[in-house]
Each structure stands twice: as C-alpha cells, then as structure tokens.
mmCIF file of C-alpha atoms in Angstrom:
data_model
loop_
_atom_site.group_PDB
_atom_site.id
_atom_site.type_symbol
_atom_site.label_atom_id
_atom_site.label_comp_id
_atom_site.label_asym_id
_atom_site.label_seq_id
_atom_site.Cartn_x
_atom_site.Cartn_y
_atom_site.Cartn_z
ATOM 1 C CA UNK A 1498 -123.469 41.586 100.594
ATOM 2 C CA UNK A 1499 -120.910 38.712 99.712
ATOM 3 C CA UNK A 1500 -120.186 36.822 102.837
ATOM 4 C CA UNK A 1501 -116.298 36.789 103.755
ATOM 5 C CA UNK A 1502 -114.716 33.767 106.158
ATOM 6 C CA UNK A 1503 -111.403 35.117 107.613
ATOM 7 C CA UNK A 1504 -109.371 32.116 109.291
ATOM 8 C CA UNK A 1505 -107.768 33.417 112.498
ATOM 9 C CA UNK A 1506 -104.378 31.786 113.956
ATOM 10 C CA UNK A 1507 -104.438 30.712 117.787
ATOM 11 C CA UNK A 1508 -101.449 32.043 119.850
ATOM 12 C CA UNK A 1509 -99.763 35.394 119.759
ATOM 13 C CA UNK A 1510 -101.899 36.552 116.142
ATOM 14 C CA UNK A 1511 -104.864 35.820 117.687
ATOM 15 C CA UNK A 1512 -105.319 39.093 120.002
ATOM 16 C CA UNK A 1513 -103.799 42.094 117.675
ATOM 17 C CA UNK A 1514 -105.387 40.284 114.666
ATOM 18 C CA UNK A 1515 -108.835 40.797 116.280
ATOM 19 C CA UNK A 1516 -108.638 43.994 117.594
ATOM 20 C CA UNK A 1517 -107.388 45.356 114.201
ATOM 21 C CA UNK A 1518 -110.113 44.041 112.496
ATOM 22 C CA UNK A 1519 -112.548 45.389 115.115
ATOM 23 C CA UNK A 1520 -111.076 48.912 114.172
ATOM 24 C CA UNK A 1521 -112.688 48.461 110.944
ATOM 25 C CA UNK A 1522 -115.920 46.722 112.185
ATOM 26 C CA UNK A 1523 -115.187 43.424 111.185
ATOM 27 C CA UNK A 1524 -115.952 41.240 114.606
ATOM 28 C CA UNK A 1525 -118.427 39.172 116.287
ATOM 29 C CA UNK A 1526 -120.318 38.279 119.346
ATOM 30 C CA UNK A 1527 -118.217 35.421 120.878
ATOM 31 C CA UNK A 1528 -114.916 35.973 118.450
ATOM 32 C CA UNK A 1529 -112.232 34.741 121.484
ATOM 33 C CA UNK A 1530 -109.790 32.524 121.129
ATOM 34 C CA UNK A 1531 -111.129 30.318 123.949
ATOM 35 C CA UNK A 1532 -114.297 29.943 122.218
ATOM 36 C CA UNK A 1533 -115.798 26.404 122.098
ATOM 37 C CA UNK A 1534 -117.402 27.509 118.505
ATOM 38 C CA UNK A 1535 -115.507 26.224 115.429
ATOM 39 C CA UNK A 1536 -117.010 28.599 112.975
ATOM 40 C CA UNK A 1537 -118.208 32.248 114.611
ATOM 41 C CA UNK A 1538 -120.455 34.490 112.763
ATOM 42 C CA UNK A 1539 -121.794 37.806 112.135
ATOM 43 C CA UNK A 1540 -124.861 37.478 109.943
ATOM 44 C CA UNK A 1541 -125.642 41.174 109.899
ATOM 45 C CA UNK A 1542 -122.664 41.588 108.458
ATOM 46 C CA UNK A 1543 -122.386 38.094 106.556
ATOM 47 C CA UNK A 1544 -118.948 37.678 108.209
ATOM 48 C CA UNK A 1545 -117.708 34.203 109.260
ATOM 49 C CA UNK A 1546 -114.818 33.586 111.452
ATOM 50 C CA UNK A 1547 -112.824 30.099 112.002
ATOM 51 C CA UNK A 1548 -109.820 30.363 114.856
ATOM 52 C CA UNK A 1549 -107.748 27.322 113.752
ATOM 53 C CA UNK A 1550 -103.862 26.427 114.518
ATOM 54 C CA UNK A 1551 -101.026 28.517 113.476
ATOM 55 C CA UNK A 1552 -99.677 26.367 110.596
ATOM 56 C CA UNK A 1553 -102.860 25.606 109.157
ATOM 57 C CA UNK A 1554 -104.359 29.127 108.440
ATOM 58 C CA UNK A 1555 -102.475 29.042 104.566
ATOM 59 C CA UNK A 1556 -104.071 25.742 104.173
ATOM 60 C CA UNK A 1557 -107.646 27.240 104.707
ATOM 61 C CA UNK A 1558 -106.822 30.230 102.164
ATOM 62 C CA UNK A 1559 -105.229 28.601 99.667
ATOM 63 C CA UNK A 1560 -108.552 26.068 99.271
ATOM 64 C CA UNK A 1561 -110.814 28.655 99.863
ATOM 65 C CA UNK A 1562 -112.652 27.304 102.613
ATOM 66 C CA UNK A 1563 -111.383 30.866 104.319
ATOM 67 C CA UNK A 1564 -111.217 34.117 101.735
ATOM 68 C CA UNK A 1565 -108.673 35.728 104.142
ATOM 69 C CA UNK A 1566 -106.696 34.601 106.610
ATOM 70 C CA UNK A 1567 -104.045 36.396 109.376
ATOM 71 C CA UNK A 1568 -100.889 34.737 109.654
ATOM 72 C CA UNK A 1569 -96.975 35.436 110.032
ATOM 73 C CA UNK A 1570 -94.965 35.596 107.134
ATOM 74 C CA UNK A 1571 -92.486 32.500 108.674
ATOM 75 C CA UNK A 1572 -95.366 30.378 108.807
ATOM 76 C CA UNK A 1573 -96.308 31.598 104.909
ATOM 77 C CA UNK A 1574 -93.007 30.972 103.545
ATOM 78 C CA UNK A 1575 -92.699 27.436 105.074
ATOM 79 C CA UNK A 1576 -96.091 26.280 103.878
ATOM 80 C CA UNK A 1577 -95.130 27.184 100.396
ATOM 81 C CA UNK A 1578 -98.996 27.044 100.133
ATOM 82 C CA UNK A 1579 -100.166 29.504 96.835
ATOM 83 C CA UNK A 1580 -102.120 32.512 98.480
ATOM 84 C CA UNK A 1581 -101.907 35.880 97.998
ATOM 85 C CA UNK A 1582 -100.264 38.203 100.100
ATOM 86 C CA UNK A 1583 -101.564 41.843 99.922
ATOM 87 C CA UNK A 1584 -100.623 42.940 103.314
ATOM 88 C CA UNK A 1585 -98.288 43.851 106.168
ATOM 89 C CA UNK A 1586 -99.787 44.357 108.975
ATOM 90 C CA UNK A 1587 -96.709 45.629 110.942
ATOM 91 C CA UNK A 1588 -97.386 43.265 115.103
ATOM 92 C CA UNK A 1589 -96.095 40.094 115.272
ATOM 93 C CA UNK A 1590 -92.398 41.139 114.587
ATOM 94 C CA UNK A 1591 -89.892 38.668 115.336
ATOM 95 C CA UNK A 1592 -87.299 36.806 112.915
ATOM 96 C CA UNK A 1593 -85.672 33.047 111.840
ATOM 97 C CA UNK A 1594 -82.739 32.057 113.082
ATOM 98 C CA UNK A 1595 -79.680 29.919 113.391
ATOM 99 C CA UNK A 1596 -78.295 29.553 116.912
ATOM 100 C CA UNK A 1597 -75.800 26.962 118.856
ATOM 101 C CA UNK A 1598 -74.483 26.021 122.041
ATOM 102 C CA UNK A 1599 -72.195 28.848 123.042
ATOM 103 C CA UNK A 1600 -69.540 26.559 124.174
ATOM 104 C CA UNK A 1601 -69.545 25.016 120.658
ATOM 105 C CA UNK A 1602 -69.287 28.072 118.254
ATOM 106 C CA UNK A 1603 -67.440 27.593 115.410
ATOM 107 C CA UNK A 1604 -65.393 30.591 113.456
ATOM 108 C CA UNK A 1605 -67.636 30.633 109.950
ATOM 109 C CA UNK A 1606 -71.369 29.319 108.968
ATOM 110 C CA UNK A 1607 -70.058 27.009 106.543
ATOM 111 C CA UNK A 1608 -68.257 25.114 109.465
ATOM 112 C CA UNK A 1609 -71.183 23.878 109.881
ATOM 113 C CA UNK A 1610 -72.163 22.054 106.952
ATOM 114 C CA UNK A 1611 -73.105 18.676 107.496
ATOM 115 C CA UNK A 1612 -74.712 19.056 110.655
ATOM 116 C CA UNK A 1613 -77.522 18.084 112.394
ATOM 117 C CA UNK A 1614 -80.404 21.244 112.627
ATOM 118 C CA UNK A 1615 -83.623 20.724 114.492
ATOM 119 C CA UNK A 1616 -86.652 23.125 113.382
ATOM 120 C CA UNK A 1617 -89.732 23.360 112.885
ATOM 121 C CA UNK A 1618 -89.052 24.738 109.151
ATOM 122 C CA UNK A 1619 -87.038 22.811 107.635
ATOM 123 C CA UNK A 1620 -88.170 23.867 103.636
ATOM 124 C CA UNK A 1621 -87.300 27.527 104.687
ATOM 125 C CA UNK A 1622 -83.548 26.090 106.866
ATOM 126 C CA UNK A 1623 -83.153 24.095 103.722
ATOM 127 C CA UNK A 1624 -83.733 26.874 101.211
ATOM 128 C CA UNK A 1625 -81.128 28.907 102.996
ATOM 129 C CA UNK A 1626 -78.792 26.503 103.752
ATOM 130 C CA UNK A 1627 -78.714 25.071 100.393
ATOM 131 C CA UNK A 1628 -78.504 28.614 98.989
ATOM 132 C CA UNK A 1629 -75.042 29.080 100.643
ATOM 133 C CA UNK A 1630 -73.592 25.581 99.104
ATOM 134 C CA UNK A 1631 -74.481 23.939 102.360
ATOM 135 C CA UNK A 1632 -75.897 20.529 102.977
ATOM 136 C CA UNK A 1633 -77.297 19.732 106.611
ATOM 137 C CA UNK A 1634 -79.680 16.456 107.921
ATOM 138 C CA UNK A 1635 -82.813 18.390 109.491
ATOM 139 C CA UNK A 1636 -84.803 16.947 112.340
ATOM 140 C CA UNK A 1637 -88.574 18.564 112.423
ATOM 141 C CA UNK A 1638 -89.885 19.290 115.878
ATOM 142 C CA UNK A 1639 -92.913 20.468 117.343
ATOM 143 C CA UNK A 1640 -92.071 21.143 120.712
ATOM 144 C CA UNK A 1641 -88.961 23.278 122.131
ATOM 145 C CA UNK A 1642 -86.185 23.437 119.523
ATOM 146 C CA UNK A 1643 -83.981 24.505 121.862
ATOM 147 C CA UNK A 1644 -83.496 21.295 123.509
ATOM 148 C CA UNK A 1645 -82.596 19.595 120.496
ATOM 149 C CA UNK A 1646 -78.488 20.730 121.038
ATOM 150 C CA UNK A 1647 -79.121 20.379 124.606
ATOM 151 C CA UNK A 1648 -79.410 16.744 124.585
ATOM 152 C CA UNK A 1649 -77.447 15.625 121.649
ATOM 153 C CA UNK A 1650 -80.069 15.436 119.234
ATOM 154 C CA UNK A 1651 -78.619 18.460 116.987
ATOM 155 C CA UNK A 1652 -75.479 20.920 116.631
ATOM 156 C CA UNK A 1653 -77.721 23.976 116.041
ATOM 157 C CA UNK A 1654 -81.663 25.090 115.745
ATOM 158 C CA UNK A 1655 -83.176 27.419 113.159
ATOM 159 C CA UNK A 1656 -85.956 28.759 114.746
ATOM 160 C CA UNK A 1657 -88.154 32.291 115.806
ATOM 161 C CA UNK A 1658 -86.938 34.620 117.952
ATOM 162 C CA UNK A 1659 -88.910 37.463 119.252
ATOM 163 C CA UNK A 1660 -86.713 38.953 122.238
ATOM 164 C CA UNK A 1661 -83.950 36.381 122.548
ATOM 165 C CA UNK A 1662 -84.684 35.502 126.248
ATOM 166 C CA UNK A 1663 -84.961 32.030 125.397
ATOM 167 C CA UNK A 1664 -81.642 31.559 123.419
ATOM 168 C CA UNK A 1665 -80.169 33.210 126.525
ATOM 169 C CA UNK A 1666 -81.313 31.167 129.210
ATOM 170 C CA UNK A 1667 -80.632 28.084 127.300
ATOM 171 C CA UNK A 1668 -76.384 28.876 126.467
ATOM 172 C CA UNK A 1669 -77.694 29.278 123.132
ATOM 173 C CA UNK A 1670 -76.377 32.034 120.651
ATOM 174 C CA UNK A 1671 -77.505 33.510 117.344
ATOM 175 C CA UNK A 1672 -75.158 32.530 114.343
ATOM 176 C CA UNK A 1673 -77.376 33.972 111.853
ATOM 177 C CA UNK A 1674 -80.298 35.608 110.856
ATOM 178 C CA UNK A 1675 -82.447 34.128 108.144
ATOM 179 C CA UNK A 1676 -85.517 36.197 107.274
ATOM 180 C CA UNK A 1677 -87.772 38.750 109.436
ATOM 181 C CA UNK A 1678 -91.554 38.476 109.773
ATOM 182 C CA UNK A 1679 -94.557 39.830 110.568
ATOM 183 C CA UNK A 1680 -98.392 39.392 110.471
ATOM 184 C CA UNK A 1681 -99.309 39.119 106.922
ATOM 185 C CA UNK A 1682 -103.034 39.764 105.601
ATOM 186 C CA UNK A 1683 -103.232 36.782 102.756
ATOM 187 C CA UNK A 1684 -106.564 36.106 100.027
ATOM 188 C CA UNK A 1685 -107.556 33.263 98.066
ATOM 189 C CA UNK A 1686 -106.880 34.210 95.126
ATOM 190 C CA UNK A 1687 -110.096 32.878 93.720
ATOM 191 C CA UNK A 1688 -111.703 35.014 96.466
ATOM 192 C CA UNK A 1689 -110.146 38.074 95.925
ATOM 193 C CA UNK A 1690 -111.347 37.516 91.802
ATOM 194 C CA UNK A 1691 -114.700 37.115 92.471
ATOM 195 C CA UNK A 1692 -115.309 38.918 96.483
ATOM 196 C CA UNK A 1693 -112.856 42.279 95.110
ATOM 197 C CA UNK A 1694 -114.938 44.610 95.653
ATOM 198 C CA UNK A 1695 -115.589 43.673 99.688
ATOM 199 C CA UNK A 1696 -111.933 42.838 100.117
ATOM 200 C CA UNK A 1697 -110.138 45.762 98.253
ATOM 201 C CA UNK A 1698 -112.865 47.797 100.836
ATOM 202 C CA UNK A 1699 -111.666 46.464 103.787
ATOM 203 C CA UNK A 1700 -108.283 46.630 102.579
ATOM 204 C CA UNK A 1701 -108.437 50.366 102.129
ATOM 205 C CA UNK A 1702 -109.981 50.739 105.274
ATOM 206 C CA UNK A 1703 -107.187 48.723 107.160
ATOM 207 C CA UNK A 1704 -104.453 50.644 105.278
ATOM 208 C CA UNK A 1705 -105.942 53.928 106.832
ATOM 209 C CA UNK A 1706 -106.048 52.118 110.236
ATOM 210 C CA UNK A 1707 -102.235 51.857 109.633
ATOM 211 C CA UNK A 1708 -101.896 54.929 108.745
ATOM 212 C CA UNK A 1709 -103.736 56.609 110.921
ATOM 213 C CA UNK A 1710 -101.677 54.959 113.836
ATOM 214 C CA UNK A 1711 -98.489 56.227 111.901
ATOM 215 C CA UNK A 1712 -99.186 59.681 112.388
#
C-alpha cells in the first residue's frame, strides 16, 4: 500500500477536514490540532498526517512533501502555488471582500482608485482591481485588517467574510464581493501520477460521503 501524507490547515479547516476524512477511514491516533507531534501517523494504514499553518498547506502540495492537502480556495488562489484541485468539499464557506468606513462611502468602485487597501491578499485584490482598470497601493497585514481604515493606515480592506459580524461592529461596510470559497481537496500533481490509484479511491469514496449527506 503506497503511503499518502495529507497536510492539514490549523484554524477553522482543521475540525470538518478531520472528521470528513474519518468518514472514510482516513485518521489517526493523536490527529488534533493541539497535538505537540509535527508529523502523525497511521502505519496500518501507511497514512501520514502534518497539521501546519493555513497559508502554507499549497506550499507542502505543490513540493510534494504532502500528496494532498485541505485548504480554502482564497488561500489557493493567493498562493498562486501549481497544485491540483480535484475537489469541493462544500464547509468552510465564506467569501473576499472589499469593505470601507461607512461614513466614507463613495457612489462607484472606481472612486476608489488610487487608494490605500490593506489585506492579507494582495495578488488576488490586485488581480481584481487591476482587472477593472484600477490601480491601488496595497499594505499586507497579518493581523486584523479591519483596523487598517480605523487608524488611518488605509481607505478600504479586501478581506474574508464569513457572517459579517465583524464588518458590523467595526462601521465597516461591504463595497464588493470578489470571489467565494470553500474547502478545496488539492494533489501534487506528481502524486496523483504516480499514487492514482489510492487517491482516485479515496476520492470516490469522499464523493459518496458528499453525496450521501445530500440526500
């Protein structure tokens, strides 16, 4: 049996990505989040398991030191890393956004060209952006985009939004909606060549999973 490493995002992912694998019996003593191991395994099943930040989950995949990893499609599209992508896994939902001060709303998007925007994607804000004829300085962040028009820093943040809360109790409002995402399932693409028969197996079985809840 060829042995699969799956690289598992802290945070939010980390929970429904586990569970859905367990579904198909992919798991292992130990697999938490909190877990003081870097690299978890299953031998009976030759399954490995790394639980590694959000952002660098593509990073893992595309150099195959993971086959598979779990990870939103935001964080996929800002990488720009090359991985495959050969499923949606349907949690996670939330989307990218451009929001600003309330009291400083102006009447049309392109009022804002040549603006300040603090993100924490600025290849995907740029790609937009530059899409609608629009040129804008962008200040990466880390930590809480929303205080970057709070405190002067910025006119306006692209960032996630799941339920808005945030935006809300910050006087901030959505101009704009920039892509949607969910969890993604991605392969090395190197992996998938040589692992297909294991991966297009669990694949099938995670595509009944889905469909299974569907009914």
């Amino acid at each position: 049996m060829q042995e699969i490493t799956i690289a598992l995002p802290k945070g939010k992912l980390f929970a429904p990505s586990a569970e859905l694998l367990s579904k198909i019996g992919w798991t292992a003593d130990g697999l938490s989040e909190k877990s003081r191991k870097l690299v978890i395994s299953n031998d009976e099943l030759n399954l490995k398991f790394i639980i590694t930040k959000t952002a660098d989950v593509p990073t893992y995949v595309e150099y195959g030191a993971a086959d598979i990893g779990i990870i939103g499609k935001d964080v996929i599209a800002e990488s720009g890393k090359d991985v495959y992508e050969v499923l949606d896994l349907g949690f996670g939902r939330c989307h990218l956004m451009m929001a600003v001060p309330k009291s400083r709303r102006r009447e049309n998007l392109a009022d804002y060209a040549h603006t300040r925007v603090v993100t924490k994607f600025p290849h995907i804000a740029e790609d937009f952006f530059a899409s609608r004829g629009m040129q804008m300085e962008y200040i990466k962040l880390n930590g809480s985009i929303e205080l970057g028009p709070l405190i002067g820093l910025s006119d306006s943040i692209v960032d996630i939004v799941e339920t808005g809360t945030t935006l809300r109790e910050n006087d901030l409002e959505e101009i704009v909606s920039i892509m949607d995402s969910t969890a993604r399932l991605i392969v090395n693409r190197v992996s998938f060549k040589l692992k297909f028969d294991r991966i297009n197996e669990m694949l099938n079985q995670l595509r009944e999973v889905q469909a299974n809840a569907a009914d």
